[in-house]
mmCIF file of C-alpha atoms and ligand atoms in Angstrom:
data_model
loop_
_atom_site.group_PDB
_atom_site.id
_atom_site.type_symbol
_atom_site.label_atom_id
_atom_site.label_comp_id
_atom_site.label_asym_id
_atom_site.label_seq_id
_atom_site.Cartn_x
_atom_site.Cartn_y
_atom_site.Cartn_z
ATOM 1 C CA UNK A 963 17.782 0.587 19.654
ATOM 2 C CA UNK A 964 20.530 2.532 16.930
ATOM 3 C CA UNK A 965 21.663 -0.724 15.876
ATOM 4 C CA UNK A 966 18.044 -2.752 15.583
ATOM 5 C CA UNK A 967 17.709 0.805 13.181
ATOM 6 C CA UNK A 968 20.949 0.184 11.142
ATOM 7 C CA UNK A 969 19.850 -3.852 10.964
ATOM 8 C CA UNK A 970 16.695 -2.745 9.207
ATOM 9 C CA UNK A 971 18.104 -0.495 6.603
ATOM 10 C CA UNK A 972 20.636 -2.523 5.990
ATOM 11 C CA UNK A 973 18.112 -5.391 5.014
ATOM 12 C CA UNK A 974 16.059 -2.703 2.897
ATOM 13 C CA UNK A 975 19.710 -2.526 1.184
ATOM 14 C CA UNK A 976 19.852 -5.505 0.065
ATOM 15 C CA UNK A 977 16.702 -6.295 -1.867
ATOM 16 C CA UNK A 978 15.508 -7.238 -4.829
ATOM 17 C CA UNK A 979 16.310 -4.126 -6.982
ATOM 18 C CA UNK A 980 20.293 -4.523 -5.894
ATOM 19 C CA UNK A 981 19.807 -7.682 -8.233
ATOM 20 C CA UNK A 982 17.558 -6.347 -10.805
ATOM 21 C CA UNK A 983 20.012 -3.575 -11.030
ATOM 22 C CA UNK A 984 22.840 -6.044 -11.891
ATOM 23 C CA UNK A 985 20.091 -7.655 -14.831
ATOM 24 C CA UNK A 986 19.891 -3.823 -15.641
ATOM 25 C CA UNK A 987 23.454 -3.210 -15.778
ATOM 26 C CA UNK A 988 24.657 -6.333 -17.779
ATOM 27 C CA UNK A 989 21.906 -5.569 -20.376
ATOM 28 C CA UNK A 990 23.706 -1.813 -20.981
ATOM 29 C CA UNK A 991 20.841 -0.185 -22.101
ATOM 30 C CA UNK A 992 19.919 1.619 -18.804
ATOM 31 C CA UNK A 993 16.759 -0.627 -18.789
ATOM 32 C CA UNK A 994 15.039 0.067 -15.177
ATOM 33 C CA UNK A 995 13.475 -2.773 -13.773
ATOM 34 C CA UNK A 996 10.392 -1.036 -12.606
ATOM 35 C CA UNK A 997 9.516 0.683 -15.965
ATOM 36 C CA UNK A 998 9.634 -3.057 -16.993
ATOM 37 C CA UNK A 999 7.000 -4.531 -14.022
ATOM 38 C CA UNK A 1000 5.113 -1.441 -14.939
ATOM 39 C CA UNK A 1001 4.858 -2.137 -18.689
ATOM 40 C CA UNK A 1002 4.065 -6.120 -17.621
ATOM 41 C CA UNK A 1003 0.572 -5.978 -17.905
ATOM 42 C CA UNK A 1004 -2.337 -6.624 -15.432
ATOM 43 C CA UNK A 1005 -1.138 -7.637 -12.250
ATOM 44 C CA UNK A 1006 -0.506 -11.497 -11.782
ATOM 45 C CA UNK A 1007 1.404 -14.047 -9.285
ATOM 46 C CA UNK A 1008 4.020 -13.970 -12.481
ATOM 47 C CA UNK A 1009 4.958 -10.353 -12.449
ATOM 48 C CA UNK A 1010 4.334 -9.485 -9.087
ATOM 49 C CA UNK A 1011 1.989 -6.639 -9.143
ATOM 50 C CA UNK A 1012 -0.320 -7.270 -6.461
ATOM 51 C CA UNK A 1013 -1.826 -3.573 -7.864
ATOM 52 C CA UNK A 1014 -1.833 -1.453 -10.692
ATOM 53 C CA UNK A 1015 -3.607 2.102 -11.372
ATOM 54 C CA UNK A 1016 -3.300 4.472 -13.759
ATOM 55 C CA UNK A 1017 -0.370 6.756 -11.706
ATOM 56 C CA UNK A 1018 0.933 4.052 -9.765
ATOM 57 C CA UNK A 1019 1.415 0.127 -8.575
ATOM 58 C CA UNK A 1020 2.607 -2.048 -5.557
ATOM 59 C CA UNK A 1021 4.830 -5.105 -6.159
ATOM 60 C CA UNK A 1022 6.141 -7.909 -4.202
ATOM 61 C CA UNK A 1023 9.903 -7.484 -3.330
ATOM 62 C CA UNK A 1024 10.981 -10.902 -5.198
ATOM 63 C CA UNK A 1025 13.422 -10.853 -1.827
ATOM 64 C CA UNK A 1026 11.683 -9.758 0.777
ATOM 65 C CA UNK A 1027 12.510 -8.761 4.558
ATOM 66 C CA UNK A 1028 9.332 -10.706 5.553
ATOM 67 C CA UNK A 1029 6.830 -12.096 4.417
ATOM 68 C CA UNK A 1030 4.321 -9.680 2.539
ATOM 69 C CA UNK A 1031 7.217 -7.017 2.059
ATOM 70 C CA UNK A 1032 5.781 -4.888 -0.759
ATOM 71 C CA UNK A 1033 7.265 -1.913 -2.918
ATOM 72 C CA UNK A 1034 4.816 0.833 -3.927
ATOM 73 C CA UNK A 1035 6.253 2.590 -7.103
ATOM 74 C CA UNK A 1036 4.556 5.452 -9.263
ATOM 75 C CA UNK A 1037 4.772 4.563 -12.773
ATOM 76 C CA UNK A 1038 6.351 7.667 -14.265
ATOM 77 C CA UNK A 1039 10.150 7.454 -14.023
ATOM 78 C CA UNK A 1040 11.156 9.791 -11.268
ATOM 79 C CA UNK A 1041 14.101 9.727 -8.940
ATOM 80 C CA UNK A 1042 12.710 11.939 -5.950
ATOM 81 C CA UNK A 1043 9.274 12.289 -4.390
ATOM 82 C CA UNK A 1044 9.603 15.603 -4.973
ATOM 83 C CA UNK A 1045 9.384 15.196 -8.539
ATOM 84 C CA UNK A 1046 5.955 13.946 -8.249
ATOM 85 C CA UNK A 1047 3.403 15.880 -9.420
ATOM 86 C CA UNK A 1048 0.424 16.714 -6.956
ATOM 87 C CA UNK A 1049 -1.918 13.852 -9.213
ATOM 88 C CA UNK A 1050 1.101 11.308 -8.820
ATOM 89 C CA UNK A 1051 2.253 12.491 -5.306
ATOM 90 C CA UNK A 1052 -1.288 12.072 -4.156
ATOM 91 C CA UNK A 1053 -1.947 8.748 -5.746
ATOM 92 C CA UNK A 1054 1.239 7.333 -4.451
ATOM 93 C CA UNK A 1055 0.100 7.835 -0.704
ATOM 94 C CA UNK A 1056 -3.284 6.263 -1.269
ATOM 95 C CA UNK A 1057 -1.707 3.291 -2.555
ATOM 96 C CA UNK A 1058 0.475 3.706 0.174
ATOM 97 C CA UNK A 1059 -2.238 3.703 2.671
ATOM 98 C CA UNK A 1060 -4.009 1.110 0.634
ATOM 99 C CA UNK A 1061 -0.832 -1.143 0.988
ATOM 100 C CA UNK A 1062 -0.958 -0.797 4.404
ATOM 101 C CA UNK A 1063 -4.277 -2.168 5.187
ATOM 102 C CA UNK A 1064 -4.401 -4.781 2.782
ATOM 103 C CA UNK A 1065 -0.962 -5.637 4.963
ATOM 104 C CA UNK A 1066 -3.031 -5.808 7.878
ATOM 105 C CA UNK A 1067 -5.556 -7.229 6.961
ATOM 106 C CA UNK A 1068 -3.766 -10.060 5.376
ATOM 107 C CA UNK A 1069 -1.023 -11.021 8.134
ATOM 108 C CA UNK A 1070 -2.335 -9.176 10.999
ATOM 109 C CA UNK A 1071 1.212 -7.991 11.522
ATOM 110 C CA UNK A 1072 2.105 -6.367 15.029
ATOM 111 C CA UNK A 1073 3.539 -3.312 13.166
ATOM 112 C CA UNK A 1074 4.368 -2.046 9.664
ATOM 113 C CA UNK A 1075 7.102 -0.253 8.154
ATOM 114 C CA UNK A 1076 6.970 1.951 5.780
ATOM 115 C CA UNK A 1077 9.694 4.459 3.982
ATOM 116 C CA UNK A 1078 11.953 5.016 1.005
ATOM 117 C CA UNK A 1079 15.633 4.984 0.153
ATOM 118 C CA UNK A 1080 16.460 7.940 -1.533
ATOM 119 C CA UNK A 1081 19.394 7.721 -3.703
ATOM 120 C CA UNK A 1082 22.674 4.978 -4.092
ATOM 121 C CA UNK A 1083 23.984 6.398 -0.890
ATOM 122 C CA UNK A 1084 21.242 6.335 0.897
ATOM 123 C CA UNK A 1085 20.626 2.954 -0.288
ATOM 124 C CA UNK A 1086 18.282 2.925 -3.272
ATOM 125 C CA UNK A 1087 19.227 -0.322 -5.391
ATOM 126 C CA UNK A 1088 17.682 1.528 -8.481
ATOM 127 C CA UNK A 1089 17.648 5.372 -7.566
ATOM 128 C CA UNK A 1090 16.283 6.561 -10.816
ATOM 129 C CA UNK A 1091 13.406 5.347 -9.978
ATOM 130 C CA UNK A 1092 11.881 6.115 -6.396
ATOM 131 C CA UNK A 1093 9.953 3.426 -4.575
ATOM 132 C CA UNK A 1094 8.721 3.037 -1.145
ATOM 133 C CA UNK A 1095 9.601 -0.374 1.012
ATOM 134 C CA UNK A 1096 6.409 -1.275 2.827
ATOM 135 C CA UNK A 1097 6.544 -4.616 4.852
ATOM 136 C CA UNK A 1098 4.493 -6.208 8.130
ATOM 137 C CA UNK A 1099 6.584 -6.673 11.054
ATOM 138 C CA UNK A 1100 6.048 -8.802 13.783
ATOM 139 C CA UNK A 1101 7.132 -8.536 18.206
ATOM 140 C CA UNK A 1102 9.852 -10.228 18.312
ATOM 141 C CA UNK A 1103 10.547 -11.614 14.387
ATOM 142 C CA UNK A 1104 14.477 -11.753 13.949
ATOM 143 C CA UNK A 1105 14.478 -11.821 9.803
ATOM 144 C CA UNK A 1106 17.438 -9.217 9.967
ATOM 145 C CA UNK A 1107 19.869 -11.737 11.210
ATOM 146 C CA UNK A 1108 19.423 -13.480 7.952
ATOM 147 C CA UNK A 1109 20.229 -10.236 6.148
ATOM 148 C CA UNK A 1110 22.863 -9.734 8.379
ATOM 149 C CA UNK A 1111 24.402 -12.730 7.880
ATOM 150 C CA UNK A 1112 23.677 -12.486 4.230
ATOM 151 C CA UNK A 1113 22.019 -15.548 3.694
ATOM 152 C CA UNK A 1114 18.766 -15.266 2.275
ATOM 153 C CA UNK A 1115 15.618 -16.796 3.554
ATOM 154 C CA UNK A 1116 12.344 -16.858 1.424
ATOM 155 C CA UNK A 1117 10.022 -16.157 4.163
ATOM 156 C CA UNK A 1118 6.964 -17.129 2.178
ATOM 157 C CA UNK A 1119 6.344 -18.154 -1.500
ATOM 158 C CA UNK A 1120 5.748 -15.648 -3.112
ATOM 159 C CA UNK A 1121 2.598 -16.712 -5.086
ATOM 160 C CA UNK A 1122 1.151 -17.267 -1.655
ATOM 161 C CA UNK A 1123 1.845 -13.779 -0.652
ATOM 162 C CA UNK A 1124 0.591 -12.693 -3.726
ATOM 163 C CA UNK A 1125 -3.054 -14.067 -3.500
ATOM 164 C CA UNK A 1126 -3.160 -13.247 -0.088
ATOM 165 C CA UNK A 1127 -2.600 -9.329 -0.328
ATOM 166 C CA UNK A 1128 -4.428 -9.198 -3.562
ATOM 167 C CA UNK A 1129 -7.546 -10.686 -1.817
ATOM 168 C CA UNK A 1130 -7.016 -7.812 0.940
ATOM 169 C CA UNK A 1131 -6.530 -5.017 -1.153
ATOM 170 C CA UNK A 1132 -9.077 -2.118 -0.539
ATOM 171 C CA UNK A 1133 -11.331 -1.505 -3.084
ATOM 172 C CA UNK A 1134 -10.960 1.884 -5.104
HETATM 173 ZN ZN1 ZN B 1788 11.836 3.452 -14.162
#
């Protein structure tokens, strides 16, 4: 299953921050699109943020894999994981984790994924700034062909998706 493998980075390549980076890049400031959801405010259906701490928030992918397909971000600027500190690096995994079952509990998915790009080449659409993809998956669910093909298919709206993981989000 290699190529089901390559299918699925491939579509984590080609999400929303390859975009945002273009807004980014035409505004020539170095502006990074996640310092700018994580300066938005309280979360809402307009900005995305389905959750916000103090160290770190989870976002909807404006173009997601599938339906639900979330990004978990800390809110310091940092490239690597490794340049967490232990307060950030731990915080990041329990929103992590906390992604994950509001995930489940909201789609009843047949699996998740979960994981990071880490750097351009490794296909990070905004490296400076490290994020990890987590999205429900489902037996059988073929949303790579549209990636593939590279036509874009809005699996859900997005305001939908919003008020249903919000709803399912652990509490603290
Ligand atoms: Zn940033």
């Amino acid at each position: 299953m290699a190529g089901g493998l390559e299918q699925l980075w491939a579509g984590w390549r080609s999400d929303y921050v390859v975009s945002a980076t273009e807004e980014a890049r035409q505004g020539g400031d170095g502006a990074c699109v996640f310092c700018a959801i994580a300066a938005s405010g309280p979360p809402s259906p307009d900005n995305g943020v389905v959750w916000r701490g103090e160290l770190s928030l989870a976002v909807l992918n404006r173009y997601p894999y599938a339906s639900g397909h979330l990004l978990v971000l800390p809110v310091r600027h940092v490239g690597g994981l490794e340049d967490l500190d232990a307060a950030e690096s731990a915080d990041l995994w329990a929103s992590t984790l906390a992604a994950m079952a509001a995930l489940r509990a909201a789609y009843s998915p047949d699996g998740l994924n979960m994981g990071s790009n880490q750097g351009r080449a490794a296909g990070a659409g905004v490296p400076g700034h490290v994020h990890l993809h987590v999205l429900p998956r489902w037996a059988g669910d073929t949303n790579f062909m549209t990636t593939v093909l590279g036509v874009r298919v809005i699996p859900e709206d997005l305001r939908v998706a919003w008020q249903k993981i919000s709803a399912a989000w652990p509490d603290d």
